[in-house]
CSV table of C-alpha atoms in Angstrom, one decimal:
chain,number,residue,atom,x,y,z
D,1,MET,CA,0.0,0.0,0.0
D,2,SER,CA,1.4,3.4,-0.9
D,3,TYR,CA,1.8,6.1,1.6
D,4,PHE,CA,-1.2,8.1,0.5
D,5,ALA,CA,-3.4,5.1,0.2
D,6,GLY,CA,-2.5,4.3,3.8
D,7,ILE,CA,-3.6,7.8,4.9
D,8,ALA,CA,-6.8,7.5,2.9
D,9,ALA,CA,-7.6,4.1,4.4
D,10,VAL,CA,-7.2,5.4,8.0
D,11,TYR,CA,-9.2,8.5,7.1
D,12,TRP,CA,-12.1,6.5,5.5
D,13,LYS,CA,-12.2,4.1,8.4
D,14,ASP,CA,-12.7,7.0,10.8
D,15,VAL,CA,-15.2,8.9,8.6
D,16,LEU,CA,-17.3,5.8,7.9
D,17,LEU,CA,-17.3,4.8,11.6
D,18,GLU,CA,-18.4,8.3,12.6
D,19,PHE,CA,-21.2,8.5,10.0
D,20,ARG,CA,-22.5,5.2,11.1
D,21,THR,CA,-22.6,6.0,14.8
D,22,ARG,CA,-22.5,9.8,14.8
D,23,GLN,CA,-21.4,9.7,18.4
D,24,SER,CA,-18.7,12.4,18.2
D,25,LEU,CA,-20.4,14.7,15.7
D,26,SER,CA,-23.6,14.9,17.6
D,27,THR,CA,-22.0,15.7,21.0
D,28,MET,CA,-19.6,18.1,19.3
D,29,PHE,CA,-22.4,20.0,17.6
D,30,THR,CA,-24.6,20.2,20.7
D,31,PHE,CA,-21.7,21.4,22.8
D,32,CYS,CA,-20.7,24.0,20.2
D,33,LEU,CA,-24.2,25.3,20.1
D,34,THR,CA,-24.4,25.4,23.8
D,35,ILE,CA,-21.3,27.4,24.1
D,36,VAL,CA,-22.6,29.9,21.6
D,37,ILE,CA,-25.8,30.3,23.5
D,38,ILE,CA,-24.1,30.5,26.9
D,39,PHE,CA,-21.8,33.3,25.7
D,40,ASN,CA,-24.8,35.2,24.6
D,41,PHE,CA,-25.8,35.8,28.2
D,42,VAL,CA,-22.5,37.5,28.8
D,43,PHE,CA,-23.3,40.5,26.6
D,44,GLU,CA,-26.1,43.0,26.4
D,45,PRO,CA,-28.1,41.9,23.3
D,46,GLY,CA,-27.6,44.3,20.4
D,47,SER,CA,-24.7,46.1,22.0
D,48,PRO,CA,-21.9,47.1,19.7
D,49,ALA,CA,-19.5,45.0,21.8
D,50,VAL,CA,-20.9,41.9,20.2
D,51,LEU,CA,-19.1,42.4,16.9
D,52,GLU,CA,-15.9,43.0,18.9
D,53,VAL,CA,-16.1,39.8,20.9
D,54,SER,CA,-17.8,37.4,18.4
D,55,PRO,CA,-14.6,36.1,16.9
D,56,GLY,CA,-13.5,35.0,20.4
D,57,VAL,CA,-16.8,33.4,21.2
D,58,LEU,CA,-16.8,31.6,17.8
D,59,TRP,CA,-13.3,30.2,18.3
D,60,ALA,CA,-13.9,29.2,21.9
D,61,ALA,CA,-16.9,27.3,20.7
D,62,PHE,CA,-15.0,25.7,17.8
D,63,THR,CA,-12.0,24.7,19.8
D,64,PHE,CA,-13.8,23.5,22.9
D,65,SER,CA,-16.1,21.3,20.9
D,66,GLY,CA,-13.3,20.2,18.6
D,67,LEU,CA,-11.5,19.1,21.7
D,68,LEU,CA,-14.3,16.5,22.3
D,69,GLY,CA,-13.7,14.9,19.0
D,70,ILE,CA,-10.0,15.0,19.2
D,71,SER,CA,-9.8,13.5,22.6
D,72,ARG,CA,-11.9,10.6,21.4
D,73,SER,CA,-10.0,9.9,18.3
D,74,PHE,CA,-7.4,7.7,20.1
D,75,SER,CA,-9.1,6.7,23.3
D,76,PHE,CA,-11.8,4.8,21.5
D,77,GLU,CA,-9.2,3.0,19.4
D,78,ILE,CA,-7.3,2.0,22.6
D,79,ASP,CA,-10.5,0.8,24.4
D,80,ARG,CA,-11.4,-1.5,21.5
D,81,GLY,CA,-7.9,-2.6,20.7
D,82,GLY,CA,-8.2,-0.9,17.3
D,83,LEU,CA,-4.8,0.8,17.7
D,84,GLN,CA,-3.1,-2.6,17.9
D,85,GLY,CA,-4.7,-3.5,14.6
D,86,LEU,CA,-3.7,-0.3,13.0
D,87,LEU,CA,-0.1,-0.7,14.2
D,88,LEU,CA,0.0,-4.2,12.7
D,89,CYS,CA,-0.7,-2.7,9.2
D,90,PRO,CA,2.3,-2.7,6.9
D,91,VAL,CA,2.3,1.1,6.6
D,92,GLU,CA,4.4,3.8,8.0
D,93,ARG,CA,3.2,5.0,11.4
D,94,SER,CA,2.8,8.6,10.3
D,95,THR,CA,0.0,7.5,7.9
D,96,ILE,CA,-2.1,6.8,11.0
D,97,TYR,CA,-1.3,10.3,12.3
D,98,PHE,CA,-2.2,12.0,9.0
D,99,GLY,CA,-5.4,10.0,8.6
D,100,LYS,CA,-6.5,11.0,12.0
D,101,VAL,CA,-5.6,14.6,11.4
D,102,LEU,CA,-7.7,14.7,8.3
D,103,GLY,CA,-10.6,12.9,10.0
D,104,ASN,CA,-10.6,15.3,13.0
D,105,ALA,CA,-10.2,18.3,10.7
D,106,THR,CA,-13.2,17.1,8.7
D,107,PHE,CA,-15.4,16.7,11.8
D,108,MET,CA,-14.4,20.1,13.2
D,109,LEU,CA,-14.9,21.9,9.8
D,110,LEU,CA,-18.4,20.2,9.5
D,111,ILE,CA,-19.3,21.5,13.0
D,112,GLU,CA,-18.0,25.0,12.0
D,113,ALA,CA,-19.9,25.0,8.8
D,114,VAL,CA,-23.2,24.2,10.6
D,115,THR,CA,-22.6,26.4,13.6
D,116,PHE,CA,-21.4,29.5,11.8
D,117,PRO,CA,-24.8,30.4,10.0
D,118,ILE,CA,-26.6,29.9,13.3
D,119,PHE,CA,-24.1,32.1,15.0
D,120,VAL,CA,-24.6,34.8,12.4
D,121,VAL,CA,-28.3,34.8,13.1
D,122,PHE,CA,-28.0,34.7,16.9
D,123,TYR,CA,-25.5,37.5,17.1
D,124,ASN,CA,-27.1,39.6,14.3
D,125,LEU,CA,-23.9,39.9,12.4
D,126,PRO,CA,-23.9,42.2,9.3
D,127,PRO,CA,-24.0,40.3,6.0
D,128,ASN,CA,-21.2,42.1,4.3
D,129,MET,CA,-18.5,39.6,5.5
D,130,ASN,CA,-15.5,38.3,3.5
D,131,LEU,CA,-16.8,34.7,3.2
D,132,LEU,CA,-13.9,33.4,1.1
D,133,GLY,CA,-11.3,34.8,3.6
D,134,LEU,CA,-13.2,33.3,6.5
D,135,VAL,CA,-13.2,29.9,4.9
D,136,LEU,CA,-9.4,30.1,4.4
D,137,VAL,CA,-8.8,31.1,8.0
D,138,PHE,CA,-11.2,28.5,9.3
D,139,VAL,CA,-9.5,25.7,7.3
D,140,LEU,CA,-5.9,26.8,8.3
D,141,GLY,CA,-6.8,27.4,11.9
D,142,THR,CA,-8.6,24.1,12.3
D,143,LEU,CA,-5.8,22.3,10.6
D,144,GLY,CA,-3.3,23.8,13.0
D,145,PHE,CA,-5.4,23.0,16.1
D,146,VAL,CA,-6.0,19.5,14.9
D,147,ALA,CA,-2.3,18.9,14.0
D,148,VAL,CA,-1.2,19.5,17.5
D,149,GLY,CA,-4.3,18.1,19.1
D,150,THR,CA,-4.2,14.8,17.3
D,151,LEU,CA,-0.6,14.2,18.4
D,152,LEU,CA,-1.3,15.2,22.0
D,153,SER,CA,-4.5,13.1,22.0
D,154,ALA,CA,-2.4,10.1,21.2
D,155,ILE,CA,-0.3,10.9,24.3
D,156,SER,CA,-3.1,11.7,26.7
D,157,ALA,CA,-5.2,8.7,25.7
D,158,ASN,CA,-2.3,6.5,26.8
D,159,THR,CA,-2.0,8.1,30.3
D,160,LYS,CA,-3.9,7.6,33.5
D,161,ALA,CA,-5.5,11.0,33.3
D,162,ARG,CA,-6.8,10.6,29.8
D,163,GLU,CA,-9.3,13.3,28.7
D,164,VAL,CA,-8.5,15.5,31.7
D,165,LEU,CA,-4.9,16.0,30.5
D,166,LEU,CA,-5.5,16.9,26.9
D,167,PRO,CA,-6.8,20.5,27.3
D,168,VAL,CA,-4.0,21.3,29.7
D,169,LEU,CA,-1.4,20.1,27.1
D,170,LEU,CA,-3.1,21.4,24.0
D,171,PHE,CA,-4.3,24.9,24.7
D,172,PRO,CA,-1.0,26.5,25.7
D,173,VAL,CA,0.6,25.0,22.7
D,174,ALA,CA,-2.3,26.1,20.5
D,175,VAL,CA,-2.1,29.7,21.6
D,176,PRO,CA,-0.7,31.0,18.3
D,177,VAL,CA,-3.5,29.4,16.4
D,178,LEU,CA,-6.1,30.9,18.8
D,179,VAL,CA,-4.6,34.4,18.6
D,180,ALA,CA,-4.2,34.3,14.8
D,181,THR,CA,-7.7,32.9,14.1
D,182,VAL,CA,-9.5,35.3,16.5
D,183,LYS,CA,-7.6,38.3,15.3
D,184,SER,CA,-8.1,37.6,11.6
D,185,THR,CA,-11.7,36.5,11.9
D,186,GLY,CA,-12.7,39.9,13.3
D,187,PRO,CA,-11.7,42.0,10.2
D,188,LEU,CA,-13.0,39.4,7.9
D,189,LEU,CA,-16.4,39.4,9.6
D,190,ARG,CA,-16.5,43.2,9.0
D,191,GLY,CA,-15.9,42.5,5.3
D,192,GLU,CA,-12.3,43.6,5.1
D,193,ASP,CA,-9.9,42.4,2.5
D,194,LEU,CA,-7.8,39.3,3.0
D,195,ALA,CA,-4.7,41.5,2.5
D,196,GLN,CA,-5.6,43.1,5.9
D,197,VAL,CA,-4.9,39.9,7.7
D,198,ALA,CA,-2.1,38.5,5.5
D,199,SER,CA,0.4,38.4,8.3
D,200,TRP,CA,-2.0,36.3,10.4
D,201,VAL,CA,-2.6,33.9,7.5
D,202,LYS,CA,1.2,33.5,7.1
D,203,LEU,CA,1.6,32.8,10.8
D,204,LEU,CA,-1.2,30.1,10.6
D,205,LEU,CA,0.5,28.6,7.6
D,206,ALA,CA,3.9,28.5,9.4
D,207,PHE,CA,2.3,26.9,12.4
D,208,ASP,CA,0.5,24.3,10.4
D,209,LEU,CA,3.5,23.3,8.4
D,210,LEU,CA,5.9,23.2,11.4
D,211,PHE,CA,3.6,21.2,13.6
D,212,LEU,CA,2.4,18.8,10.9
D,213,ALA,CA,6.1,18.1,10.2
D,214,ALA,CA,7.2,17.8,13.8
D,215,SER,CA,4.2,15.7,14.8
D,216,SER,CA,4.5,13.3,12.0
D,217,LEU,CA,8.2,12.8,12.9
D,218,THR,CA,7.5,12.3,16.6
D,219,PHE,CA,4.3,10.3,16.3
D,220,GLU,CA,6.0,7.0,15.9
D,221,PHE,CA,7.6,7.4,19.3
D,222,ILE,CA,4.2,7.7,20.9
D,223,VAL,CA,2.7,4.5,19.5
D,224,GLU,CA,5.7,2.3,19.5
D,225,GLU,CA,5.4,-0.8,21.7
F,1,MET,CA,21.4,4.7,45.2
F,2,GLN,CA,23.3,5.9,48.3
F,3,LYS,CA,21.9,5.8,51.8
F,4,ASN,CA,22.5,9.2,53.2
F,5,VAL,CA,21.3,12.6,52.1
F,6,ARG,CA,24.8,14.0,52.5
F,7,LEU,CA,26.3,16.0,49.8
F,8,SER,CA,29.4,14.8,47.9
F,9,PRO,CA,32.6,16.9,48.0
F,10,ALA,CA,32.0,18.1,44.5
F,11,ASP,CA,28.6,19.3,45.6
F,12,TRP,CA,30.0,21.1,48.5
F,13,ILE,CA,32.5,22.9,46.3
F,14,LEU,CA,29.7,23.7,43.8
F,15,TRP,CA,27.5,25.2,46.6
F,16,GLY,CA,30.3,27.1,48.0
F,17,LEU,CA,31.0,28.6,44.6
F,18,THR,CA,27.2,29.3,44.2
F,19,SER,CA,27.1,31.2,47.5
F,20,VAL,CA,30.2,33.3,46.7
F,21,ALA,CA,28.9,34.0,43.2
F,22,ILE,CA,25.5,35.1,44.5
F,23,ALA,CA,27.1,37.3,47.1
F,24,VAL,CA,29.2,39.0,44.4
F,25,ALA,CA,26.2,39.3,42.2
F,26,LEU,CA,24.2,41.0,45.0
F,27,TYR,CA,27.1,43.4,45.6
F,28,ALA,CA,27.2,44.2,41.9
F,29,ALA,CA,23.4,44.7,41.7
F,30,PHE,CA,23.1,46.9,44.8
F,31,LEU,CA,26.4,48.7,45.1
F,32,TYR,CA,28.5,48.4,41.9
F,33,ALA,CA,25.7,49.2,39.4
F,34,PRO,CA,24.7,52.9,39.3
F,35,THR,CA,21.2,53.9,40.1
F,36,GLU,CA,19.1,54.1,37.0
F,37,ARG,CA,18.1,57.7,36.2
F,38,THR,CA,14.4,57.5,35.5
F,39,MET,CA,13.4,54.4,37.4
F,40,GLY,CA,15.6,54.8,40.5
F,41,ASP,CA,16.6,51.9,42.8
F,42,ILE,CA,13.7,49.7,41.8
F,43,GLN,CA,15.5,49.0,38.5
F,44,ARG,CA,17.9,46.8,40.6
F,45,ILE,CA,15.3,44.1,40.3
F,46,PHE,CA,16.4,43.9,36.7
F,47,TYR,CA,19.6,41.9,37.3
F,48,PHE,CA,18.1,38.9,39.0
F,49,HIS,CA,14.8,39.1,37.1
F,50,VAL,CA,16.5,38.9,33.7
F,51,ALA,CA,19.0,36.3,34.9
F,52,SER,CA,16.1,34.1,36.1
F,53,ALA,CA,14.5,34.5,32.7
F,54,TRP,CA,17.6,33.5,30.8
F,55,ILE,CA,18.3,30.6,33.0
F,56,GLY,CA,14.7,29.5,32.6
F,57,PHE,CA,15.1,29.5,28.9
F,58,LEU,CA,18.4,27.6,29.2
F,59,ALA,CA,16.7,25.0,31.4
F,60,PHE,CA,13.9,24.5,28.8
F,61,PHE,CA,16.5,24.4,26.0
F,62,VAL,CA,18.2,21.6,27.9
F,63,VAL,CA,14.9,19.8,28.1
F,64,PHE,CA,14.5,20.1,24.4
F,65,VAL,CA,18.0,18.8,23.6
F,66,ALA,CA,17.7,16.0,26.2
F,67,SER,CA,14.3,15.0,24.7
F,68,ILE,CA,15.8,14.7,21.2
F,69,ALA,CA,18.7,12.7,22.7
F,70,TYR,CA,16.4,10.4,24.5
F,71,LEU,CA,14.3,9.6,21.5
F,72,ALA,CA,17.4,9.0,19.5
F,73,THR,CA,19.3,6.8,22.0
F,74,LYS,CA,16.6,5.7,24.5
F,75,ALA,CA,19.2,6.1,27.2
F,76,ILE,CA,17.5,6.8,30.6
F,77,LYS,CA,20.1,9.4,31.6
F,78,TRP,CA,18.6,11.8,29.0
F,79,ASP,CA,15.1,11.3,30.4
F,80,ILE,CA,16.4,12.0,33.9
F,81,LEU,CA,18.1,15.1,32.7
F,82,ALA,CA,15.0,16.4,30.9
F,83,ALA,CA,12.7,15.8,33.9
F,84,SER,CA,15.2,17.5,36.3
F,85,SER,CA,15.9,20.5,34.1
F,86,ALA,CA,12.2,21.0,33.4
F,87,GLU,CA,11.3,21.3,37.1
F,88,ILE,CA,14.2,23.8,37.7
F,89,GLY,CA,13.2,25.7,34.6
F,90,VAL,CA,9.7,26.1,36.1
F,91,VAL,CA,11.2,27.3,39.4
F,92,PHE,CA,13.3,30.0,37.6
F,93,SER,CA,10.4,31.1,35.4
F,94,THR,CA,8.2,31.4,38.4
F,95,LEU,CA,10.8,33.7,39.9
F,96,VAL,CA,10.5,35.8,36.7
F,97,LEU,CA,6.7,35.9,37.1
F,98,LEU,CA,7.0,36.8,40.8
F,99,THR,CA,9.5,39.6,40.4
F,100,GLY,CA,8.2,41.1,37.2
F,101,PRO,CA,4.9,42.5,38.6
F,102,LEU,CA,6.9,44.0,41.6
F,103,TRP,CA,9.0,45.9,39.1
F,104,ALA,CA,6.1,46.8,36.8
F,105,ARG,CA,3.9,48.3,39.5
F,106,PRO,CA,6.2,51.2,40.5
F,107,VAL,CA,7.5,51.8,37.0
F,108,TRP,CA,4.5,51.2,34.7
F,109,ASN,CA,1.9,51.8,37.4
F,110,THR,CA,0.4,48.4,36.8
F,111,TYR,CA,1.2,44.9,38.1
F,112,TRP,CA,0.5,43.2,34.8
F,113,THR,CA,0.4,44.3,31.2
F,114,TRP,CA,-0.3,42.1,28.1
F,115,ASP,CA,2.9,43.1,26.4
F,116,PRO,CA,4.5,40.5,24.1
F,117,ARG,CA,7.3,39.4,26.4
F,118,LEU,CA,5.2,39.1,29.5
F,119,THR,CA,2.4,37.3,27.7
F,120,SER,CA,4.6,34.8,25.9
F,121,PHE,CA,6.5,34.1,29.0
F,122,LEU,CA,3.3,33.3,30.8
F,123,ILE,CA,2.4,30.9,28.0
F,124,LEU,CA,5.8,29.4,28.2
F,125,TRP,CA,5.4,28.8,31.9
F,126,LEU,CA,2.0,27.2,31.3
F,127,ILE,CA,3.5,24.8,28.7
F,128,TYR,CA,6.1,23.6,31.1
F,129,ILE,CA,3.6,23.3,34.0
F,130,ALA,CA,1.6,21.0,31.5
F,131,TYR,CA,4.9,19.2,30.9
F,132,LEU,CA,5.3,18.4,34.6
F,133,MET,CA,1.7,17.3,34.8
F,134,LEU,CA,2.2,15.0,31.8
F,135,ARG,CA,5.1,13.4,33.6
F,136,ALA,CA,3.1,13.0,36.8
F,137,TYR,CA,0.2,11.2,35.1
F,138,ALA,CA,2.0,9.3,32.3
F,139,GLY,CA,2.3,6.0,34.2
F,140,GLU,CA,5.0,3.5,33.3
F,141,GLU,CA,8.5,4.9,33.3
F,142,GLU,CA,9.4,4.1,29.7
F,143,LYS,CA,6.1,5.4,28.3
F,144,SER,CA,6.3,8.5,30.4
F,145,ALA,CA,9.8,9.2,29.1
F,146,ARG,CA,8.7,8.9,25.4
F,147,PHE,CA,5.6,11.1,25.9
F,148,ALA,CA,7.5,13.7,27.8
F,149,ALA,CA,10.2,13.8,25.2
F,150,VAL,CA,7.7,14.4,22.4
F,151,PHE,CA,6.0,17.1,24.4
F,152,GLY,CA,9.4,18.6,25.4
F,153,ILE,CA,10.2,19.0,21.7
F,154,ILE,CA,6.8,20.3,20.6
F,155,GLY,CA,6.6,22.7,23.5
F,156,PHE,CA,10.0,24.2,22.8
F,157,LEU,CA,9.3,24.5,19.0
F,158,ASP,CA,6.2,26.4,20.0
F,159,VAL,CA,8.0,29.2,21.9
F,160,PRO,CA,9.1,31.4,19.0
F,161,ILE,CA,5.7,31.0,17.3
F,162,VAL,CA,3.9,32.0,20.5
F,163,TYR,CA,6.2,35.1,20.7
F,164,ALA,CA,5.6,36.0,17.1
F,165,SER,CA,1.9,35.7,17.4
F,166,ILE,CA,1.7,37.8,20.6
F,167,ARG,CA,4.0,40.4,19.2
F,168,LEU,CA,1.8,40.6,16.1
F,169,TRP,CA,-1.3,40.9,18.2
F,170,ARG,CA,0.2,43.8,20.3
F,171,THR,CA,1.6,45.7,17.3
F,172,LEU,CA,-1.7,45.5,15.4
F,173,HIS,CA,-3.5,46.9,18.4
F,174,PRO,CA,-1.1,49.1,20.2
F,175,LYS,CA,-2.2,50.3,23.6
F,176,PRO,CA,-0.3,53.1,25.4
F,177,VAL,CA,0.1,51.2,28.6
F,178,ILE,CA,3.9,51.6,29.0
F,179,ALA,CA,5.0,55.2,29.3
F,180,GLY,CA,8.5,55.6,28.0
F,181,GLY,CA,10.9,52.8,27.2
F,182,GLY,CA,13.3,51.8,29.8
F,183,SER,CA,15.7,50.2,27.4
F,184,SER,CA,17.6,53.3,26.3
F,185,GLY,CA,20.9,51.5,26.4
F,186,LEU,CA,22.4,50.1,29.6
F,187,ALA,CA,25.4,51.6,31.3
F,188,PRO,CA,28.5,49.4,31.1
F,189,GLN,CA,28.4,48.7,34.9
F,190,MET,CA,24.8,47.6,34.6
F,191,LEU,CA,25.7,45.2,31.8
F,192,THR,CA,28.6,43.8,33.8
F,193,SER,CA,26.3,43.4,36.8
F,194,LEU,CA,23.7,41.6,34.7
F,195,PHE,CA,26.4,39.1,33.5
F,196,ILE,CA,27.6,38.5,37.0
F,197,ALA,CA,24.0,37.8,38.1
F,198,LEU,CA,23.6,35.5,35.1
F,199,GLY,CA,26.8,33.7,36.0
F,200,ALA,CA,25.7,33.3,39.6
F,201,PHE,CA,22.4,31.8,38.6
F,202,LEU,CA,24.1,29.6,36.0
F,203,VAL,CA,26.2,28.0,38.8
F,204,LEU,CA,23.1,27.8,40.9
F,205,TYR,CA,21.3,26.0,38.1
F,206,ILE,CA,24.0,23.5,37.7
F,207,ALA,CA,24.1,22.9,41.5
F,208,LEU,CA,20.3,22.5,41.7
F,209,LEU,CA,20.4,20.2,38.6
F,210,ARG,CA,22.9,17.9,40.3
F,211,LEU,CA,20.6,17.7,43.4
F,212,ARG,CA,17.5,17.1,41.3
F,213,ILE,CA,19.2,14.5,39.1
F,214,ARG,CA,20.2,12.6,42.3
F,215,LEU,CA,16.6,12.8,43.6
F,216,GLU,CA,15.3,11.5,40.2
F,217,LYS,CA,17.7,8.5,40.4
F,218,VAL,CA,16.5,7.5,43.9
F,219,ASN,CA,12.9,8.1,42.7
F,220,ARG,CA,13.4,5.6,39.9
F,221,ALA,CA,15.2,3.1,42.1
F,222,VAL,CA,12.2,3.2,44.5
F,223,ARG,CA,9.7,2.7,41.7
F,224,GLN,CA,11.8,-0.2,40.3
F,225,LEU,CA,11.8,-1.9,43.7
F,226,HIS,CA,8.0,-1.5,44.0
F,227,LEU,CA,7.6,-3.2,40.7
F,228,GLU,CA,9.9,-6.1,41.8
F,229,ILE,CA,8.0,-6.5,45.1
F,230,ASN,CA,4.6,-6.5,43.4
F,231,ARG,CA,5.6,-9.0,40.9
E,1,MET,CA,11.2,57.7,43.4
E,2,SER,CA,12.8,54.8,45.3
E,3,HIS,CA,10.0,52.2,46.0
E,4,LEU,CA,12.4,50.3,48.2
E,5,GLY,CA,9.5,48.2,49.5
E,6,PHE,CA,9.0,46.6,46.1
E,7,LEU,CA,12.7,46.1,45.6
E,8,PHE,CA,13.0,44.4,49.0
E,9,THR,CA,9.9,42.2,48.5
E,10,ALA,CA,11.2,41.1,45.1
E,11,TYR,CA,14.5,40.0,46.4
E,12,LEU,CA,12.9,38.4,49.5
E,13,LEU,CA,10.6,36.4,47.2
E,14,ILE,CA,13.5,35.2,45.1
E,15,TRP,CA,15.4,33.8,48.1
E,16,ILE,CA,12.3,32.4,49.8
E,17,ALA,CA,11.2,30.6,46.6
E,18,LEU,CA,14.6,29.2,46.1
E,19,ALA,CA,14.9,28.1,49.7
E,20,ILE,CA,11.4,26.4,49.5
E,21,TYR,CA,12.5,24.6,46.4
E,22,MET,CA,15.7,23.3,47.9
E,23,LEU,CA,14.0,22.2,51.0
E,24,SER,CA,11.5,20.3,48.9
E,25,ILE,CA,14.3,18.6,47.1
E,26,PHE,CA,15.9,17.6,50.4
E,27,ARG,CA,12.6,16.4,51.9
E,28,ARG,CA,11.7,14.3,48.9
E,29,GLN,CA,15.3,12.9,48.9
E,30,SER,CA,15.2,11.8,52.5
E,31,ARG,CA,11.7,10.4,52.2
E,32,LEU,CA,12.6,8.4,49.1
E,33,GLU,CA,15.8,7.2,50.6
E,34,ALA,CA,14.0,5.9,53.7
E,35,GLU,CA,11.5,4.2,51.4
E,36,LEU,CA,14.2,2.7,49.4
E,37,GLN,CA,15.8,1.4,52.5
E,38,SER,CA,12.6,-0.2,53.8
E,39,LEU,CA,11.9,-1.7,50.4
E,40,GLN,CA,15.3,-3.2,50.3
E,41,ASN,CA,14.8,-4.7,53.7
E,42,LEU,CA,11.4,-6.1,52.7
E,43,LEU,CA,12.9,-7.7,49.7
E,44,GLN,CA,15.7,-9.2,51.7
E,45,GLU,CA,13.3,-10.8,54.2
E,46,ARG,CA,11.2,-12.1,51.4
E,47,ARG,CA,14.0,-14.0,49.7
E,48,GLY,CA,12.9,-17.5,50.7
E,49,PRO,CA,9.6,-17.3,52.6
E,50,GLU,CA,6.4,-16.8,50.6
E,51,GLN,CA,4.4,-13.5,50.3
E,52,ALA,CA,3.0,-11.9,53.3
């Protein structure tokens, strides 16, 4: 099996499993929506501060709910002995990592795609936003968060503390992603040009590339027996 | 492995050296260095504050290098070094976070400001707190070593990006919190005093590292015996 | 323009924190060495007779 076929196989396994059971996606979506609604109580409805804080609310909702999916992606394999099976496959270890990254990114982006329109309605955002730019930032930001998250989830799932440990490990490391996405989502929501946030996009790209590379190199040390 | 808590002769020499170095550094910071013109005597925090920060960075860099060495060789000594250096690094960076606000309050009129250096240092501190927690919860020794090594590498690679992102954030939204820059060139005696403080803390770091490594070795010997007994 | 109180507190904190850390190392060291000793004794006794 070629390298990319290996990645695709892991990816399809996860996606198929998820679409059959919908366990992660349904909890992720419900949680995401709950966060959006809860944050609504923090602000005076209709106050001009809403536009100012909405990027932060949006990314808090995305990353917290994304965390649910990411933390499950290895723990359920370990519980059912699935990881042993995957490790027996005659493919490079990093294919498992990339397959999982793509799977987690798919799930998070799905949640984002569904939550965002609801968010726009709830928070009464003006319609003149830069949608294409937002898509780019959402994809890059999600990829970066998931790149580190998937690696650290493989670590935390193998410890005694499990799910409790993952947010403590992940969020400090993911700070650049959070800052960059929040700070570039703001101007894009106001309909500003992508050039306005070019430096943030570059930062996201650098983060994504660095951590996809570093994680794929170190991943084999986490799952080795 | 040894039975008593006594220090070896080498350790005694090292601690003697540390005491002398710190005494000299205190003399340099309080008497040799001139009083800063705008900030006054409070600026004397600077010498040990900055020295703590640099030694903190050094300690985390040692964690990074030891982590790579561990993954490459699987020799336990690298894991012991990484675990010990990380804890001492957290101690030194805690010193930075303790003294920083006490300097900021009289000079900037606020204990805390979200300036790039302060903010990224706080994140750095959080990353290594997480590192110590990972070590505490990872379970088996060999597994814990591998996981900590991976996190030690990832965490250190993250530091420059964190700094870049926070700096970008603050330059895009400048807020006039800090009145007047204090870094208008250091007097030569100040620079000398800084390097003396740095040297003193470097010796202290090495002395602490030796103690911590010794502790880590006993710790592992105890865990090993527990395993043997429960078998 | 002196703020000597802050300066004093800062240096005090540095030495207190370092002293606490060193004390914690020594305490852990002596506790672990005592534990090591008792474990070794236990293991010695057990060589031969069955588990307690």
